[in-house]
PDB file of C-alpha atoms in Angstrom:
ATOM      1  CA  UNK X 765     -55.941 -14.159  97.000  1.00 62.00           C
ATOM      2  CA  UNK X 766     -54.414 -17.192  98.656  1.00 72.00           C
ATOM      3  CA  UNK X 767     -56.329 -20.430  99.147  1.00 69.00           C
ATOM      4  CA  UNK X 768     -56.618 -19.655 102.859  1.00 69.00           C
ATOM      5  CA  UNK X 769     -58.323 -16.328 102.102  1.00 71.00           C
ATOM      6  CA  UNK X 770     -60.859 -17.812  99.707  1.00 69.00           C
ATOM      7  CA  UNK X 771     -64.342 -18.411 101.085  1.00 66.00           C
ATOM      8  CA  UNK X 772     -65.086 -22.071 101.594  1.00 68.00           C
ATOM      9  CA  UNK X 773     -68.723 -22.016 102.659  1.00 64.00           C
ATOM     10  CA  UNK X 774     -71.610 -22.288 100.269  1.00 60.00           C
ATOM     11  CA  UNK X 775     -72.970 -18.870  99.401  1.00 62.00           C
ATOM     12  CA  UNK X 776     -76.759 -18.926  98.993  1.00 60.00           C
ATOM     13  CA  UNK X 777     -78.185 -17.444  95.809  1.00 61.00           C
ATOM     14  CA  UNK X 778     -79.802 -14.037  96.222  1.00 60.00           C
ATOM     15  CA  UNK X 779     -83.536 -14.022  96.661  1.00 65.00           C
ATOM     16  CA  UNK X 780     -85.418 -13.197  93.451  1.00 66.00           C
ATOM     17  CA  UNK X 781     -87.635 -10.688  95.250  1.00 66.00           C
ATOM     18  CA  UNK X 782     -84.571  -8.897  96.595  1.00 64.00           C
ATOM     19  CA  UNK X 783     -83.028  -8.749  93.118  1.00 68.00           C
ATOM     20  CA  UNK X 784     -86.255  -7.395  91.598  1.00 69.00           C
ATOM     21  CA  UNK X 785     -86.541  -4.801  94.363  1.00 74.00           C
ATOM     22  CA  UNK X 786     -82.971  -3.621  93.817  1.00 79.00           C
ATOM     23  CA  UNK X 787     -83.621  -3.336  90.061  1.00 78.00           C
ATOM     24  CA  UNK X 788     -86.717  -1.230  90.667  1.00 82.00           C
ATOM     25  CA  UNK X 789     -84.788   1.043  92.996  1.00 83.00           C
ATOM     26  CA  UNK X 790     -81.995   1.388  90.455  1.00 82.00           C
ATOM     27  CA  UNK X 791     -84.436   2.324  87.682  1.00 81.00           C
ATOM     28  CA  UNK X 792     -86.190   4.841  89.939  1.00 84.00           C
ATOM     29  CA  UNK X 793     -82.843   6.363  90.849  1.00 84.00           C
ATOM     30  CA  UNK X 794     -81.913   6.666  87.180  1.00 81.00           C
ATOM     31  CA  UNK X 795     -85.268   8.228  86.302  1.00 82.00           C
ATOM     32  CA  UNK X 796     -84.655  10.967  88.864  1.00 87.00           C
ATOM     33  CA  UNK X 797     -82.014  12.333  86.484  1.00 86.00           C
ATOM     34  CA  UNK X 798     -83.882  14.757  84.192  1.00 87.00           C
ATOM     35  CA  UNK X 799     -81.561  14.354  81.187  1.00 88.00           C
ATOM     36  CA  UNK X 800     -81.756  10.577  81.297  1.00 85.00           C
ATOM     37  CA  UNK X 801     -85.522  10.667  81.754  1.00 87.00           C
ATOM     38  CA  UNK X 802     -85.873  12.897  78.680  1.00 88.00           C
ATOM     39  CA  UNK X 803     -83.564  10.623  76.687  1.00 85.00           C
ATOM     40  CA  UNK X 804     -85.521   7.486  77.567  1.00 86.00           C
ATOM     41  CA  UNK X 805     -88.825   9.232  76.860  1.00 88.00           C
ATOM     42  CA  UNK X 806     -87.582  10.412  73.461  1.00 87.00           C
ATOM     43  CA  UNK X 807     -86.307   6.947  72.609  1.00 87.00           C
ATOM     44  CA  UNK X 808     -89.661   5.457  73.596  1.00 90.00           C
ATOM     45  CA  UNK X 809     -91.560   7.927  71.403  1.00 89.00           C
ATOM     46  CA  UNK X 810     -89.294   7.346  68.389  1.00 86.00           C
ATOM     47  CA  UNK X 811     -89.522   3.586  68.906  1.00 87.00           C
ATOM     48  CA  UNK X 812     -93.317   3.807  68.833  1.00 90.00           C
ATOM     49  CA  UNK X 813     -93.073   5.974  65.699  1.00 86.00           C
ATOM     50  CA  UNK X 814     -90.780   3.476  63.974  1.00 85.00           C
ATOM     51  CA  UNK X 815     -93.120   0.622  64.825  1.00 88.00           C
ATOM     52  CA  UNK X 816     -96.152   2.525  63.554  1.00 88.00           C
ATOM     53  CA  UNK X 817     -94.312   3.404  60.341  1.00 86.00           C
ATOM     54  CA  UNK X 818     -93.487  -0.252  59.750  1.00 89.00           C
ATOM     55  CA  UNK X 819     -97.090  -1.208  60.499  1.00 90.00           C
ATOM     56  CA  UNK X 820     -98.381   1.362  57.977  1.00 86.00           C
ATOM     57  CA  UNK X 821     -96.011   0.097  55.295  1.00 87.00           C
ATOM     58  CA  UNK X 822     -97.001  -3.518  55.907  1.00 89.00           C
ATOM     59  CA  UNK X 823    -100.715  -2.644  55.758  1.00 87.00           C
ATOM     60  CA  UNK X 824    -100.233  -0.671  52.524  1.00 84.00           C
ATOM     61  CA  UNK X 825     -98.308  -3.552  50.948  1.00 85.00           C
ATOM     62  CA  UNK X 826    -100.991  -5.968  52.148  1.00 85.00           C
ATOM     63  CA  UNK X 827    -103.750  -3.849  50.642  1.00 83.00           C
ATOM     64  CA  UNK X 828    -101.891  -3.430  47.364  1.00 80.00           C
ATOM     65  CA  UNK X 829    -101.238  -7.164  47.105  1.00 83.00           C
ATOM     66  CA  UNK X 830    -104.892  -8.001  47.715  1.00 83.00           C
ATOM     67  CA  UNK X 831    -106.533  -5.229  45.688  1.00 78.00           C
ATOM     68  CA  UNK X 832    -104.347  -5.308  42.602  1.00 74.00           C
ATOM     69  CA  UNK X 833    -103.211  -8.918  42.728  1.00 73.00           C
ATOM     70  CA  UNK X 834     -99.602  -7.782  42.630  1.00 70.00           C
ATOM     71  CA  UNK X 835     -96.750 -10.143  43.460  1.00 70.00           C
ATOM     72  CA  UNK X 836     -98.682 -13.011  41.895  1.00 73.00           C
ATOM     73  CA  UNK X 837    -101.886 -12.611  43.907  1.00 71.00           C
ATOM     74  CA  UNK X 838    -103.291 -14.964  46.509  1.00 79.00           C
ATOM     75  CA  UNK X 839    -101.620 -15.875  49.752  1.00 83.00           C
ATOM     76  CA  UNK X 840     -98.204 -16.163  48.173  1.00 85.00           C
ATOM     77  CA  UNK X 841     -98.469 -12.660  46.730  1.00 85.00           C
ATOM     78  CA  UNK X 842     -99.459 -11.203  50.098  1.00 88.00           C
ATOM     79  CA  UNK X 843     -96.639 -13.052  51.846  1.00 89.00           C
ATOM     80  CA  UNK X 844     -94.160 -11.883  49.235  1.00 89.00           C
ATOM     81  CA  UNK X 845     -95.363  -8.268  49.534  1.00 87.00           C
ATOM     82  CA  UNK X 846     -94.985  -8.274  53.310  1.00 90.00           C
ATOM     83  CA  UNK X 847     -91.608 -10.010  53.078  1.00 92.00           C
ATOM     84  CA  UNK X 848     -90.507  -7.393  50.542  1.00 90.00           C
ATOM     85  CA  UNK X 849     -91.403  -4.607  52.973  1.00 90.00           C
ATOM     86  CA  UNK X 850     -89.345  -6.198  55.753  1.00 92.00           C
ATOM     87  CA  UNK X 851     -86.458  -6.926  53.380  1.00 92.00           C
ATOM     88  CA  UNK X 852     -86.461  -3.365  52.064  1.00 90.00           C
ATOM     89  CA  UNK X 853     -86.488  -2.067  55.633  1.00 88.00           C
ATOM     90  CA  UNK X 854     -83.467  -4.153  56.592  1.00 89.00           C
ATOM     91  CA  UNK X 855     -81.618  -3.296  53.377  1.00 88.00           C
ATOM     92  CA  UNK X 856     -82.354   0.415  53.797  1.00 83.00           C
ATOM     93  CA  UNK X 857     -81.116   0.334  57.374  1.00 81.00           C
ATOM     94  CA  UNK X 858     -77.868  -1.329  56.380  1.00 82.00           C
ATOM     95  CA  UNK X 859     -77.253   0.637  53.195  1.00 80.00           C
ATOM     96  CA  UNK X 860     -78.405   4.057  54.274  1.00 77.00           C
ATOM     97  CA  UNK X 861     -77.054   3.890  57.821  1.00 73.00           C
ATOM     98  CA  UNK X 862     -73.673   2.371  57.178  1.00 73.00           C
ATOM     99  CA  UNK X 863     -72.696   3.227  53.620  1.00 75.00           C
ATOM    100  CA  UNK X 864     -74.337   6.552  52.823  1.00 73.00           C
ATOM    101  CA  UNK X 865     -74.419   8.300  56.180  1.00 74.00           C
ATOM    102  CA  UNK X 866     -70.936   7.243  57.271  1.00 73.00           C
ATOM    103  CA  UNK X 867     -69.116   9.955  55.314  1.00 72.00           C
ATOM    104  CA  UNK X 868     -71.756  12.560  56.237  1.00 73.00           C
ATOM    105  CA  UNK X 869     -71.130  12.306  59.974  1.00 77.00           C
ATOM    106  CA  UNK X 870     -68.617  15.128  59.726  1.00 77.00           C
ATOM    107  CA  UNK X 871     -71.550  17.503  59.126  1.00 79.00           C
ATOM    108  CA  UNK X 872     -73.078  16.773  62.522  1.00 76.00           C
ATOM    109  CA  UNK X 873     -69.861  16.340  64.495  1.00 76.00           C
ATOM    110  CA  UNK X 874     -68.868  18.725  67.271  1.00 80.00           C
ATOM    111  CA  UNK X 875     -67.096  20.999  64.794  1.00 80.00           C
ATOM    112  CA  UNK X 876     -69.585  20.420  61.955  1.00 78.00           C
ATOM    113  CA  UNK X 877     -71.844  23.096  60.481  1.00 84.00           C
ATOM    114  CA  UNK X 878     -75.163  21.390  61.329  1.00 81.00           C
ATOM    115  CA  UNK X 879     -76.860  21.314  64.715  1.00 82.00           C
ATOM    116  CA  UNK X 880     -77.680  17.743  65.754  1.00 80.00           C
ATOM    117  CA  UNK X 881     -81.021  18.545  67.346  1.00 83.00           C
ATOM    118  CA  UNK X 882     -82.383  20.424  64.344  1.00 85.00           C
ATOM    119  CA  UNK X 883     -81.062  17.752  62.010  1.00 82.00           C
ATOM    120  CA  UNK X 884     -83.032  15.114  63.947  1.00 81.00           C
ATOM    121  CA  UNK X 885     -86.144  17.290  64.041  1.00 86.00           C
ATOM    122  CA  UNK X 886     -85.900  17.849  60.292  1.00 87.00           C
ATOM    123  CA  UNK X 887     -85.365  14.151  59.589  1.00 83.00           C
ATOM    124  CA  UNK X 888     -88.365  13.183  61.743  1.00 83.00           C
ATOM    125  CA  UNK X 889     -90.495  15.847  60.057  1.00 88.00           C
ATOM    126  CA  UNK X 890     -89.503  14.566  56.619  1.00 88.00           C
ATOM    127  CA  UNK X 891     -90.304  10.998  57.660  1.00 82.00           C
ATOM    128  CA  UNK X 892     -93.720  12.077  58.997  1.00 82.00           C
ATOM    129  CA  UNK X 893     -94.475  13.910  55.750  1.00 85.00           C
ATOM    130  CA  UNK X 894     -93.536  10.843  53.709  1.00 79.00           C
ATOM    131  CA  UNK X 895     -95.771   8.628  55.844  1.00 75.00           C
ATOM    132  CA  UNK X 896     -98.678  11.032  55.398  1.00 78.00           C
ATOM    133  CA  UNK X 897     -98.247  10.980  51.630  1.00 77.00           C
ATOM    134  CA  UNK X 898     -97.577   7.194  51.497  1.00 70.00           C
ATOM    135  CA  UNK X 899    -101.206   6.174  50.832  1.00 68.00           C
ATOM    136  CA  UNK X 900    -101.114   8.271  47.643  1.00 70.00           C
ATOM    137  CA  UNK X 901     -99.739   6.224  44.817  1.00 63.00           C
ATOM    138  CA  UNK X 902     -99.588   5.938  41.070  1.00 52.00           C
ATOM    139  CA  UNK X 903    -102.542   4.188  39.458  1.00 51.00           C
ATOM    140  CA  UNK X 904    -100.876   3.851  36.089  1.00 51.00           C
ATOM    141  CA  UNK X 905    -103.814   5.476  34.276  1.00 53.00           C
ATOM    142  CA  UNK X 906    -103.425   8.500  32.049  1.00 53.00           C
ATOM    143  CA  UNK X 907    -106.563  10.290  33.237  1.00 56.00           C
ATOM    144  CA  UNK X 908    -106.007   9.826  36.971  1.00 58.00           C
ATOM    145  CA  UNK X 909    -102.288   9.295  37.479  1.00 53.00           C
ATOM    146  CA  UNK X 910    -102.461   9.661  41.291  1.00 56.00           C
ATOM    147  CA  UNK X 911    -105.037   8.701  43.867  1.00 60.00           C
ATOM    148  CA  UNK X 912    -105.151   8.662  47.658  1.00 60.00           C
ATOM    149  CA  UNK X 913    -106.639   5.662  49.458  1.00 57.00           C
ATOM    150  CA  UNK X 914    -107.727   7.395  52.618  1.00 52.00           C
TER     151      UNK X 914
END
């Protein structure tokens, strides 16, 4: 583009209402696609499930720190227990996602022996089962080695 072809006048900024309206129309147009709507719905549901799982783990760690005085007891023990849950979550995401599952991606590839959908359903079912059993824990006693706090 030569200097003579370049616009010289001041271009006004687009109106915020017009930008918001065009965004809403774009989202509505995308949601008319059934596959994309299902994908976004599934991602929303799994996001809610992940958040609830983290909430349950934090509450269990909070209860354990208060009831048993673990992690030193008091406010510092509770803070350390909650921080440990978040740290373990981050470490598990990095370790399990990057290091351990990297070589296993060949199982769920296009030519792999496992179906991706059923693998995800099985993984979500296993995670749900673990969250249901999570309140049950070891008491450390010989007579009652396990108890459920529900």
